[in-house]
Amino acid sequence: MEIKENKECIKDQHQTDPRDDKTRIQRTKGELLRDSYRWILEHADFKQWCGNPEYGLLWIKGDPGKGKTMLLCGIIDEIEKSTLPPCLSYFFCQATEPRLSSATAVLRGLIYMIIIQRPLLISHVRERYDHSGKKLFDDSNAWEALSGILKAILNDPALNDAIMIVDALDECVEGLPMLLQFVSEASCSYRAKWIVSSRNWPAIEESLHTTMQSVRLCLELNEMSVSAAVQTYIRHKVQELADKKRYDDITKDAVEQHLVINAHGTFLWVALVCQELSDPKIKKRHTLQRLKSSYPPGLDPLYQRMMDNIRESPDADICQQILATTSLLYRPNTLAELSRLIESIDSFDDDDLIDLIGSCGSFLTIRDNVVYFIHQSAKDFLVNKASDKILASGIGYQHYTIFSRSLEILSETLRRDIYGLRLPGFPIEQVCSPDPDPLASIRYACIYWASHFGDSKHLQTPSVEKGRQGEDAISKLFEERYLYWLEALSLLHGMSEGVIAIDKLDNVQTPQLIELLKDAHRFILSYKPAIESAPLQVYASALIFCPSQSKWKKFFVAEEPNWILTKPLVETHWPPWLYTVEEHTGNVQSIAFSSNSALIALGSDKEIRRWSTKTGDCIRAPLMGHNDIIFSVAFSHDSTLLASGSKDTTVRLWRINTGDCLHVLKGHTKTIHLVAFSFDSKLVVSASGDRSIRLWQTSTGDCIQVKGHKRHILAIAFSQNSALLASFDGTIRLWSTDTGHFVRKLRINSTTKQCAAAFSQDLTLLGLALNDNPIQFWRTDTGECVRESNGYFSESHSIAFSYHSDFIASVSTDGIFRLWRTDTGDLVRELRTPEAIKYAAFSHDLNIIAAPIGNFVFRVWSTDDTDSYMQEQKGSRYGITSIIFSQCSTLVASASIWESIVSLWCAKTGRHLHELRGHQKGVDSIAFSHDSALLASADFYEETIRLWRTDTGECVRVINGPSMTSKIAFSHDSALLASASWASASCTDAIQLWRTDTGGCVKTLPVKTKHTGEITSIAFSHDSALIATGLAKGAVRINNVTTGNLVLIPAPSLGPGFSRDQRWITWNNNNVLWIPENEKRQPPWAISESTVAVGCMSGRFFIIGFSDEELSKIYAGVNYA
């Protein structure tokens, strides 16, 4: 079993086998000649790296075409031929190949090669893989996971002889800074030795030059050795040409001499010339003439001559279109994708396409039906030095052409259920692409059309007419195909790219399109989890739950599912929150925005997670290390570091891009509840329950100052020049960060409880939130209260100044966000939420707010454009906890254990009928009589049950006596009411029977619950002779009402319900309707035949009626549950 699991792990780990990549490269570039690389084996720098264990890194650098890749191939061969070869792991980066162009791919390949050679080291991979499966290697947290795994492998005593080789760092287009940092640190920290190669890029130089104990070998400084190697390569290639073309000695010598004179130490130039000369179209008799006219020295002149040849060919126009398009694509295209993007070749078959690619000089090549540039320098030449030829109308115009064509093919291809899934809850994990795949030719267009539109405007101002046409085309696509596009994005695992695409359209001018894109943005953010989970939910959950005035209700009314008969009552407009996330693994205790508002950090029980503000995605793995609750998190102002303060009395500093913990700062003796960075990010300050603040250097982790206080510290902040530190504990204290001396100390004369405090960015004002009082503004230079906010107030636990200190924001415990002017104290904006808010974080411009709204849940709001939002449904302010249908399914009642009001609703329309008032505390249980004339409600703590008339809302009887009632139910004839009383101490609950006409207790039935769990439900039989009791651990007991004797325990039955994770409404155990994150249900729900009512944590509830007939048609013959 262990061997099988290891094989499965290796299979999922495998993305590319670097050994195969090496073979392919050598086949493509030509035979590897030992004489062309052996010079480096004798080089002093190589010997120094090889022979001295103190030198962990050899960096080989040189200009394009100098043979760096083949040089490394030769080194690999020599190492593998050694008597006792080490564990050799290598990777070849390639910018034009997505599988080979990211930092994550590099680590994935290196780990793969190690575990293939040292199988026991797979234990380090299995440690994470057994919990995460294949997504360990693919998801947004892959870098953190893989870097941690590789570090553990390199640190394993069993790996004491490893050599790691990474070629072409400059072609790592995604995550290069992370990779450079990893290589720099790993080459100094572990026994493994490293070889890397790259172009002479300043960014790489800057990262690697600080690496201690490294050796740099520059090819330009070894011109004689490189030239000699190139001459060896020339002799080999010319001999191949002579054999193939049957050159005579004169021709052979002339070719060799021309190549030697003009190569200038560049292997790539030689390879390109020889490739051209090997073309069957070039006859032997034309070779010498061709040499003189067509192959000038240097890569750029050679590329220019190749362009000239293309312009003289019969296919010049098409070839230039192909080069223009490929030079601006964001990733290599398949033949099918490229042919769709270029209208003039859309009808060509593969043979014609391959022939055309071959006619594009030697700029392009085809591998596995994907079109690549022959070398990165070829693409650079076309964009930077030949754009006047292939991009005569400008780069912006070509981007617009690609954008326009993309929209055309999307409109032609996209349709509902394009893969024929049929089932509304068909999980994305089980989707297999059909053959032929209708999305194969439009994958690129689906993801990148908006990027090309954005670059068309950024790089070149289009004409007014072009701009209007482009925006009209976008409007048409969205109005006719928006939901189909979202379905396709889900099938392509590209929903986050869809969010980014809509964001890139922020520069449109048409007012109607601006409003359409706002609606599209809210739609994708709100229902992204549903559509990602099951693509067809875009027509079910998303379309059913979106607001009634959403444009998609109008445009796609025909796509609404016919298997939903009763639709939920929804809001008219979008709510102010952008999205809700229910992904955290612990209670959220702290929250902070990065200075650019791009990231949100949340601290919970022992971990920190980072989320993209734009997409709502969790990015990278959680930051682990604290041993207790994390009460404070803060980003540095340059967004490179994150600080966290914990109940474990430590502060930790983390690198944001890698997730590495830089320092653990120790010194406090109690919980850290505040952390903050200086504006230059060189200092971090922490405030603790031990009534002290400590000042730390971020570079070293050293504590440079400790300052005691007399009371609990409510606020800390730095001045903008980082020279002053302010703290407030009832007294304003200003300190010098250089000397630690007091600059100013002012006592605030306030006798009211201070709940929250914040300093303005320039430290001139202190904002104080007081218990049920206005927010006060105090001058920090005089200690004078200069202003108070105007309006209604409740206790605020979070306040923050805007970046320019002209506004201050507050969030109060009643769930209201308020924005005030600091110069006048006037209220300028108010945003009401259905939840109670304990604390929140504000973006620097105060336009975005994030706050936890329950266990493991947080929500992000936009403070703009909130006036149009209305909550049409009345409901519990603090969340519905009980909900039930009447027997005739015409009424629904809801209640909350946090409120004393019971609400009565019309099940068909969702209209609110009555508010039943009379209880003094929260209502825990409700029940309808069989004839729906009466409603009973029980208060858990008040020890009363109230009976209400459903037609008038009048209370007709109060039953006193039941203790801690958790469940109630009417008998069929309404003569009796049963109540379940909870008594945990004795592990014996009780069912009490009450007369509804007198309120007297008829009988008490004890129920032993020690082994079965507490009572969860009760119900009478039709003749009222039996009573059934449901218990928490799944048992059902049926007792005789008269004798109390146990009769039987029935088997459970199927029907409409909910999935175990409470994310889905199910039908016959099949997922059919995703419950949106902001409508996630709490324990209350009710089912009447095919109608479901659900209470939500937002305080709302919804009623949905299903068509059994239509669902039966959909699931007929499907073994899906």
GROMACS .gro file of C-alpha atoms in nm, residues 611-960:
model
  350
  611TRP     CA    1  -0.622   3.709   0.089
  612SER     CA    2  -0.642   3.902  -0.235
  613THR     CA    3  -0.872   4.201  -0.187
  614LYS     CA    4  -0.947   4.200  -0.558
  615THR     CA    5  -1.048   3.836  -0.609
  616GLY     CA    6  -1.120   3.707  -0.257
  617ASP     CA    7  -0.871   3.424  -0.312
  618CYS     CA    8  -0.650   3.294  -0.033
  619ILE     CA    9  -0.296   3.347  -0.161
  620ARG     CA   10  -0.009   3.129  -0.048
  621ALA     CA   11   0.001   2.897   0.250
  622PRO     CA   12  -0.089   3.010   0.604
  623LEU     CA   13   0.188   3.155   0.817
  624MET     CA   14   0.243   2.910   1.102
  625GLY     CA   15   0.462   2.948   1.409
  626HIS     CA   16   0.269   3.115   1.689
  627ASN     CA   17   0.157   2.892   1.974
  628ASP     CA   18  -0.154   3.085   2.072
  629ILE     CA   19  -0.415   3.335   1.951
  630ILE     CA   20  -0.290   3.611   1.720
  631PHE     CA   21  -0.441   3.940   1.837
  632SER     CA   22  -0.271   4.184   1.603
  633VAL     CA   23  -0.134   4.189   1.248
  634ALA     CA   24   0.016   4.476   1.046
  635PHE     CA   25   0.177   4.523   0.704
  636SER     CA   26   0.489   4.729   0.650
  637HIS     CA   27   0.432   5.039   0.437
  638ASP     CA   28   0.637   4.895   0.150
  639SER     CA   29   0.417   4.579   0.165
  640THR     CA   30   0.719   4.348   0.196
  641LEU     CA   31   0.683   4.250   0.563
  642LEU     CA   32   0.406   4.143   0.797
  643ALA     CA   33   0.416   4.163   1.176
  644SER     CA   34   0.200   3.954   1.407
  645GLY     CA   35   0.151   3.977   1.782
  646SER     CA   36   0.020   3.684   1.983
  647LYS     CA   37  -0.102   3.570   2.321
  648ASP     CA   38   0.216   3.359   2.328
  649THR     CA   39   0.396   3.692   2.412
  650THR     CA   40   0.601   3.696   2.088
  651VAL     CA   41   0.604   3.916   1.781
  652ARG     CA   42   0.692   3.750   1.450
  653LEU     CA   43   0.814   3.921   1.133
  654TRP     CA   44   0.730   3.752   0.803
  655ARG     CA   45   0.833   3.808   0.441
  656ILE     CA   46   0.511   3.854   0.247
  657ASN     CA   47   0.634   3.718  -0.086
  658THR     CA   48   0.783   3.394   0.051
  659GLY     CA   49   0.607   3.341   0.383
  660ASP     CA   50   0.938   3.295   0.563
  661CYS     CA   51   0.958   3.398   0.929
  662LEU     CA   52   1.246   3.645   0.954
  663HIS     CA   53   1.253   3.703   1.329
  664VAL     CA   54   1.080   3.591   1.646
  665LEU     CA   55   1.084   3.893   1.878
  666LYS     CA   56   1.085   3.800   2.246
  667GLY     CA   57   1.075   4.019   2.555
  668HIS     CA   58   0.714   4.087   2.644
  669THR     CA   59   0.563   3.889   2.931
  670LYS     CA   60   0.193   3.912   2.837
  671THR     CA   61  -0.030   3.911   2.530
  672ILE     CA   62   0.072   4.133   2.236
  673HIS     CA   63  -0.237   4.324   2.129
  674LEU     CA   64  -0.093   4.596   1.899
  675VAL     CA   65   0.184   4.601   1.636
  676ALA     CA   66   0.275   4.875   1.386
  677PHE     CA   67   0.552   4.957   1.138
  678SER     CA   68   0.735   5.282   1.086
  679PHE     CA   69   0.681   5.447   0.748
  680ASP     CA   70   1.031   5.352   0.631
  681SER     CA   71   0.963   4.990   0.737
  682LYS     CA   72   1.288   4.983   0.937
  683LEU     CA   73   1.117   4.970   1.276
  684VAL     CA   74   0.826   4.783   1.428
  685VAL     CA   75   0.660   4.862   1.759
  686SER     CA   76   0.461   4.625   1.980
  687ALA     CA   77   0.226   4.695   2.271
  688SER     CA   78   0.153   4.431   2.532
  689GLY     CA   79  -0.074   4.354   2.822
  690ASP     CA   80   0.237   4.391   3.039
  691ARG     CA   81   0.181   4.769   2.989
  692SER     CA   82   0.494   4.822   2.787
  693ILE     CA   83   0.583   4.901   2.429
  694ARG     CA   84   0.896   4.769   2.262
  695LEU     CA   85   1.071   4.909   1.957
  696TRP     CA   86   1.245   4.660   1.727
  697GLN     CA   87   1.470   4.682   1.421
  698THR     CA   88   1.317   4.485   1.135
  699SER     CA   89   1.656   4.403   0.979
  700THR     CA   90   1.808   4.237   1.286
  701GLY     CA   91   1.516   4.171   1.518
  702ASP     CA   92   1.695   4.357   1.797
  703CYS     CA   93   1.493   4.537   2.063
  704ILE     CA   94   1.629   4.892   2.082
  705GLN     CA   95   1.384   5.052   2.326
  706VAL     CA   96   1.139   4.949   2.601
  707LYS     CA   97   0.887   5.196   2.741
  708GLY     CA   98   0.656   5.128   3.035
  709HIS     CA   99   0.301   5.259   3.073
  710LYS     CA  100   0.059   5.286   3.363
  711ARG     CA  101  -0.254   5.160   3.188
  712HIS     CA  102  -0.372   4.946   2.901
  713ILE     CA  103  -0.227   5.082   2.575
  714LEU     CA  104  -0.503   5.162   2.324
  715ALA     CA  105  -0.306   5.303   2.029
  716ILE     CA  106   0.045   5.325   1.885
  717ALA     CA  107   0.166   5.502   1.571
  718PHE     CA  108   0.475   5.644   1.399
  719SER     CA  109   0.519   5.987   1.246
  720GLN     CA  110   0.554   5.996   0.867
  721ASN     CA  111   0.929   6.061   0.891
  722SER     CA  112   0.960   5.769   1.140
  723ALA     CA  113   1.133   6.002   1.388
  724LEU     CA  114   0.853   5.999   1.647
  725LEU     CA  115   0.651   5.723   1.810
  726ALA     CA  116   0.315   5.798   1.971
  727SER     CA  117   0.132   5.587   2.229
  728PHE     CA  118  -0.189   5.635   2.423
  729ASP     CA  119  -0.297   5.475   2.750
  730GLY     CA  120  -0.510   5.762   2.876
  731THR     CA  121  -0.203   5.977   2.834
  732ILE     CA  122  -0.060   6.085   2.496
  733ARG     CA  123   0.314   6.014   2.488
  734LEU     CA  124   0.547   6.113   2.206
  735TRP     CA  125   0.891   5.952   2.193
  736SER     CA  126   1.200   5.998   1.983
  737THR     CA  127   1.275   5.675   1.797
  738ASP     CA  128   1.646   5.766   1.791
  739THR     CA  129   1.705   5.853   2.156
  740GLY     CA  130   1.399   5.707   2.330
  741HIS     CA  131   1.345   6.039   2.512
  742PHE     CA  132   1.000   6.183   2.579
  743VAL     CA  133   0.918   6.465   2.339
  744ARG     CA  134   0.573   6.533   2.486
  745LYS     CA  135   0.342   6.385   2.748
  746LEU     CA  136  -0.021   6.499   2.776
  747ARG     CA  137  -0.296   6.368   3.000
  748ILE     CA  138  -0.641   6.337   2.839
  749ASN     CA  139  -0.911   6.461   3.077
  750SER     CA  140  -1.187   6.216   2.989
  751THR     CA  141  -1.386   6.028   3.250
  752THR     CA  142  -1.572   5.808   2.999
  753LYS     CA  143  -1.455   5.457   2.913
  754GLN     CA  144  -1.223   5.469   2.613
  755CYS     CA  145  -1.298   5.184   2.370
  756ALA     CA  146  -1.064   5.257   2.078
  757ALA     CA  147  -0.805   5.512   1.975
  758ALA     CA  148  -0.613   5.606   1.662
  759PHE     CA  149  -0.355   5.866   1.562
  760SER     CA  150  -0.377   6.066   1.241
  761GLN     CA  151  -0.101   6.001   0.987
  762ASP     CA  152   0.080   6.324   1.079
  763LEU     CA  153   0.038   6.260   1.456
  764THR     CA  154  -0.137   6.597   1.503
  765LEU     CA  155  -0.466   6.440   1.614
  766LEU     CA  156  -0.574   6.156   1.839
  767GLY     CA  157  -0.917   6.010   1.772
  768LEU     CA  158  -1.093   5.859   2.074
  769ALA     CA  159  -1.399   5.634   2.057
  770LEU     CA  160  -1.582   5.653   2.389
  771ASN     CA  161  -1.851   5.429   2.533
  772ASP     CA  162  -2.186   5.544   2.380
  773ASN     CA  163  -2.043   5.890   2.319
  774PRO     CA  164  -1.921   6.095   2.022
  775ILE     CA  165  -1.577   6.036   1.872
  776GLN     CA  166  -1.347   6.300   2.016
  777PHE     CA  167  -1.054   6.467   1.838
  778TRP     CA  168  -0.761   6.572   2.059
  779ARG     CA  169  -0.460   6.780   1.960
  780THR     CA  170  -0.139   6.598   2.040
  781ASP     CA  171   0.058   6.920   2.091
  782THR     CA  172  -0.173   7.079   2.353
  783GLY     CA  173  -0.386   6.790   2.485
  784GLU     CA  174  -0.698   6.990   2.396
  785CYS     CA  175  -1.019   6.827   2.272
  786VAL     CA  176  -1.092   7.036   1.964
  787ARG     CA  177  -1.394   6.861   1.821
  788GLU     CA  178  -1.655   6.589   1.860
  789SER     CA  179  -1.836   6.395   1.592
  790ASN     CA  180  -2.203   6.478   1.533
  791GLY     CA  181  -2.496   6.236   1.533
  792TYR     CA  182  -2.615   5.913   1.698
  793PHE     CA  183  -2.352   5.700   1.869
  794SER     CA  184  -2.301   5.347   1.993
  795GLU     CA  185  -1.992   5.178   2.124
  796SER     CA  186  -1.712   5.170   1.863
  797HIS     CA  187  -1.435   4.913   1.880
  798SER     CA  188  -1.241   5.013   1.567
  799ILE     CA  189  -1.153   5.358   1.432
  800ALA     CA  190  -0.904   5.469   1.169
  801PHE     CA  191  -0.794   5.790   0.996
  802SER     CA  192  -0.773   5.818   0.618
  803TYR     CA  193  -0.426   5.851   0.470
  804HIS     CA  194  -0.449   6.231   0.450
  805SER     CA  195  -0.626   6.254   0.790
  806ASP     CA  196  -0.927   6.436   0.643
  807PHE     CA  197  -1.167   6.159   0.743
  808ILE     CA  198  -1.203   5.915   1.031
  809ALA     CA  199  -1.397   5.589   1.010
  810SER     CA  200  -1.560   5.395   1.292
  811VAL     CA  201  -1.734   5.061   1.324
  812SER     CA  202  -1.971   5.007   1.614
  813THR     CA  203  -2.099   4.695   1.784
  814ASP     CA  204  -2.441   4.741   1.623
  815GLY     CA  205  -2.281   4.672   1.283
  816ILE     CA  206  -2.277   5.029   1.150
  817PHE     CA  207  -1.978   5.178   0.968
  818ARG     CA  208  -1.959   5.557   0.980
  819LEU     CA  209  -1.732   5.806   0.806
  820TRP     CA  210  -1.678   6.151   0.958
  821ARG     CA  211  -1.500   6.468   0.850
  822THR     CA  212  -1.219   6.549   1.092
  823ASP     CA  213  -1.243   6.927   1.037
  824THR     CA  214  -1.614   6.954   1.118
  825GLY     CA  215  -1.708   6.626   1.284
  826ASP     CA  216  -1.993   6.585   1.035
  827LEU     CA  217  -2.114   6.240   0.934
  828VAL     CA  218  -2.062   6.197   0.558
  829ARG     CA  219  -2.139   5.830   0.504
  830GLU     CA  220  -2.311   5.550   0.690
  831LEU     CA  221  -2.324   5.181   0.606
  832ARG     CA  222  -2.548   4.940   0.797
  833THR     CA  223  -2.478   4.566   0.809
  834PRO     CA  224  -2.701   4.284   0.931
  835GLU     CA  225  -2.430   4.151   1.162
  836ALA     CA  226  -2.284   4.261   1.491
  837ILE     CA  227  -1.922   4.373   1.432
  838LYS     CA  228  -1.659   4.352   1.705
  839TYR     CA  229  -1.370   4.505   1.513
  840ALA     CA  230  -1.266   4.586   1.157
  841ALA     CA  231  -0.981   4.696   0.934
  842PHE     CA  232  -0.995   4.986   0.689
  843SER     CA  233  -0.807   5.033   0.363
  844HIS     CA  234  -0.592   5.348   0.352
  845ASP     CA  235  -0.852   5.538   0.148
  846LEU     CA  236  -1.135   5.404   0.373
  847ASN     CA  237  -1.317   5.273   0.063
  848ILE     CA  238  -1.286   4.908   0.162
  849ILE     CA  239  -1.360   4.753   0.501
  850ALA     CA  240  -1.293   4.399   0.617
  851ALA     CA  241  -1.428   4.243   0.936
  852PRO     CA  242  -1.498   3.899   1.082
  853ILE     CA  243  -1.873   3.831   1.107
  854GLY     CA  244  -1.868   3.496   1.283
  855ASN     CA  245  -1.653   3.194   1.351
  856PHE     CA  246  -1.422   3.125   1.055
  857VAL     CA  247  -1.597   3.388   0.839
  858PHE     CA  248  -1.500   3.736   0.726
  859ARG     CA  249  -1.660   3.983   0.488
  860VAL     CA  250  -1.530   4.264   0.268
  861TRP     CA  251  -1.743   4.575   0.208
  862SER     CA  252  -1.720   4.865  -0.032
  863THR     CA  253  -1.812   5.196   0.131
  864ASP     CA  254  -1.897   5.348  -0.208
  865ASP     CA  255  -2.242   5.348  -0.365
  866THR     CA  256  -2.430   5.213  -0.062
  867ASP     CA  257  -2.740   5.429  -0.085
  868SER     CA  258  -2.926   5.199  -0.324
  869TYR     CA  259  -2.908   4.895  -0.100
  870MET     CA  260  -3.225   4.794   0.086
  871GLN     CA  261  -3.302   4.490   0.299
  872GLU     CA  262  -3.649   4.400   0.176
  873GLN     CA  263  -3.700   4.111   0.410
  874LYS     CA  264  -3.747   4.162   0.778
  875GLY     CA  265  -3.555   3.915   0.988
  876SER     CA  266  -3.352   3.872   1.299
  877ARG     CA  267  -3.081   4.130   1.343
  878TYR     CA  268  -2.850   3.867   1.491
  879GLY     CA  269  -2.930   3.561   1.280
  880ILE     CA  270  -3.226   3.325   1.257
  881THR     CA  271  -3.192   3.010   1.469
  882SER     CA  272  -3.538   2.851   1.426
  883ILE     CA  273  -3.754   2.816   1.117
  884ILE     CA  274  -4.054   2.594   1.036
  885PHE     CA  275  -4.329   2.542   0.774
  886SER     CA  276  -4.696   2.513   0.861
  887GLN     CA  277  -4.852   2.175   0.783
  888CYS     CA  278  -5.030   2.317   0.478
  889SER     CA  279  -4.703   2.471   0.357
  890THR     CA  280  -4.861   2.816   0.326
  891LEU     CA  281  -4.691   2.974   0.628
  892VAL     CA  282  -4.337   2.996   0.759
  893ALA     CA  283  -4.236   3.106   1.108
  894SER     CA  284  -3.886   3.219   1.211
  895ALA     CA  285  -3.724   3.311   1.542
  896SER     CA  286  -3.387   3.377   1.702
  897ILE     CA  287  -3.244   3.279   2.039
  898TRP     CA  288  -3.101   3.635   2.056
  899GLU     CA  289  -3.435   3.814   2.007
  900SER     CA  290  -3.776   3.794   2.171
  901ILE     CA  291  -3.972   3.841   1.846
  902VAL     CA  292  -4.128   3.561   1.637
  903SER     CA  293  -4.195   3.640   1.268
  904LEU     CA  294  -4.466   3.491   1.051
  905TRP     CA  295  -4.436   3.482   0.670
  906CYS     CA  296  -4.628   3.380   0.359
  907ALA     CA  297  -4.448   3.075   0.214
  908LYS     CA  298  -4.559   3.144  -0.141
  909THR     CA  299  -4.455   3.508  -0.171
  910GLY     CA  300  -4.214   3.553   0.121
  911ARG     CA  301  -4.429   3.846   0.246
  912HIS     CA  302  -4.397   3.931   0.616
  913LEU     CA  303  -4.734   3.884   0.796
  914HIS     CA  304  -4.692   3.930   1.171
  915GLU     CA  305  -4.440   4.008   1.441
  916LEU     CA  306  -4.533   3.812   1.754
  917ARG     CA  307  -4.418   3.997   2.067
  918GLY     CA  308  -4.445   3.883   2.426
  919HIS     CA  309  -4.137   3.681   2.515
  920GLN     CA  310  -3.887   3.854   2.738
  921LYS     CA  311  -3.580   3.671   2.608
  922GLY     CA  312  -3.471   3.480   2.297
  923VAL     CA  313  -3.700   3.220   2.136
  924ASP     CA  314  -3.543   2.878   2.096
  925SER     CA  315  -3.819   2.665   1.944
  926ILE     CA  316  -4.138   2.715   1.737
  927ALA     CA  317  -4.409   2.478   1.607
  928PHE     CA  318  -4.733   2.499   1.402
  929SER     CA  319  -5.050   2.310   1.487
  930HIS     CA  320  -5.163   2.063   1.220
  931ASP     CA  321  -5.445   2.289   1.103
  932SER     CA  322  -5.202   2.587   1.091
  933ALA     CA  323  -5.434   2.787   1.316
  934LEU     CA  324  -5.191   2.801   1.607
  935LEU     CA  325  -4.821   2.866   1.649
  936ALA     CA  326  -4.632   2.773   1.965
  937SER     CA  327  -4.306   2.940   2.071
  938ALA     CA  328  -4.079   2.847   2.361
  939ASP     CA  329  -3.824   3.056   2.549
  940PHE     CA  330  -3.531   2.842   2.668
  941TYR     CA  331  -3.456   3.057   2.974
  942GLU     CA  332  -3.792   3.221   3.048
  943GLU     CA  333  -3.957   2.878   3.110
  944THR     CA  334  -4.272   2.970   2.917
  945ILE     CA  335  -4.444   2.852   2.602
  946ARG     CA  336  -4.675   3.093   2.418
  947LEU     CA  337  -4.960   2.995   2.183
  948TRP     CA  338  -5.047   3.239   1.904
  949ARG     CA  339  -5.328   3.266   1.649
  950THR     CA  340  -5.169   3.268   1.304
  951ASP     CA  341  -5.446   3.473   1.142
  952THR     CA  342  -5.432   3.766   1.383
  953GLY     CA  343  -5.096   3.725   1.563
  954GLU     CA  344  -5.278   3.730   1.900
  955CYS     CA  345  -5.129   3.541   2.199
  956VAL     CA  346  -5.408   3.311   2.325
  957ARG     CA  347  -5.227   3.121   2.603
  958VAL     CA  348  -4.911   3.122   2.810
  959ILE     CA  349  -4.795   2.784   2.945
  960ASN     CA  350  -4.572   2.819   3.251
   0.00000   0.00000   0.00000
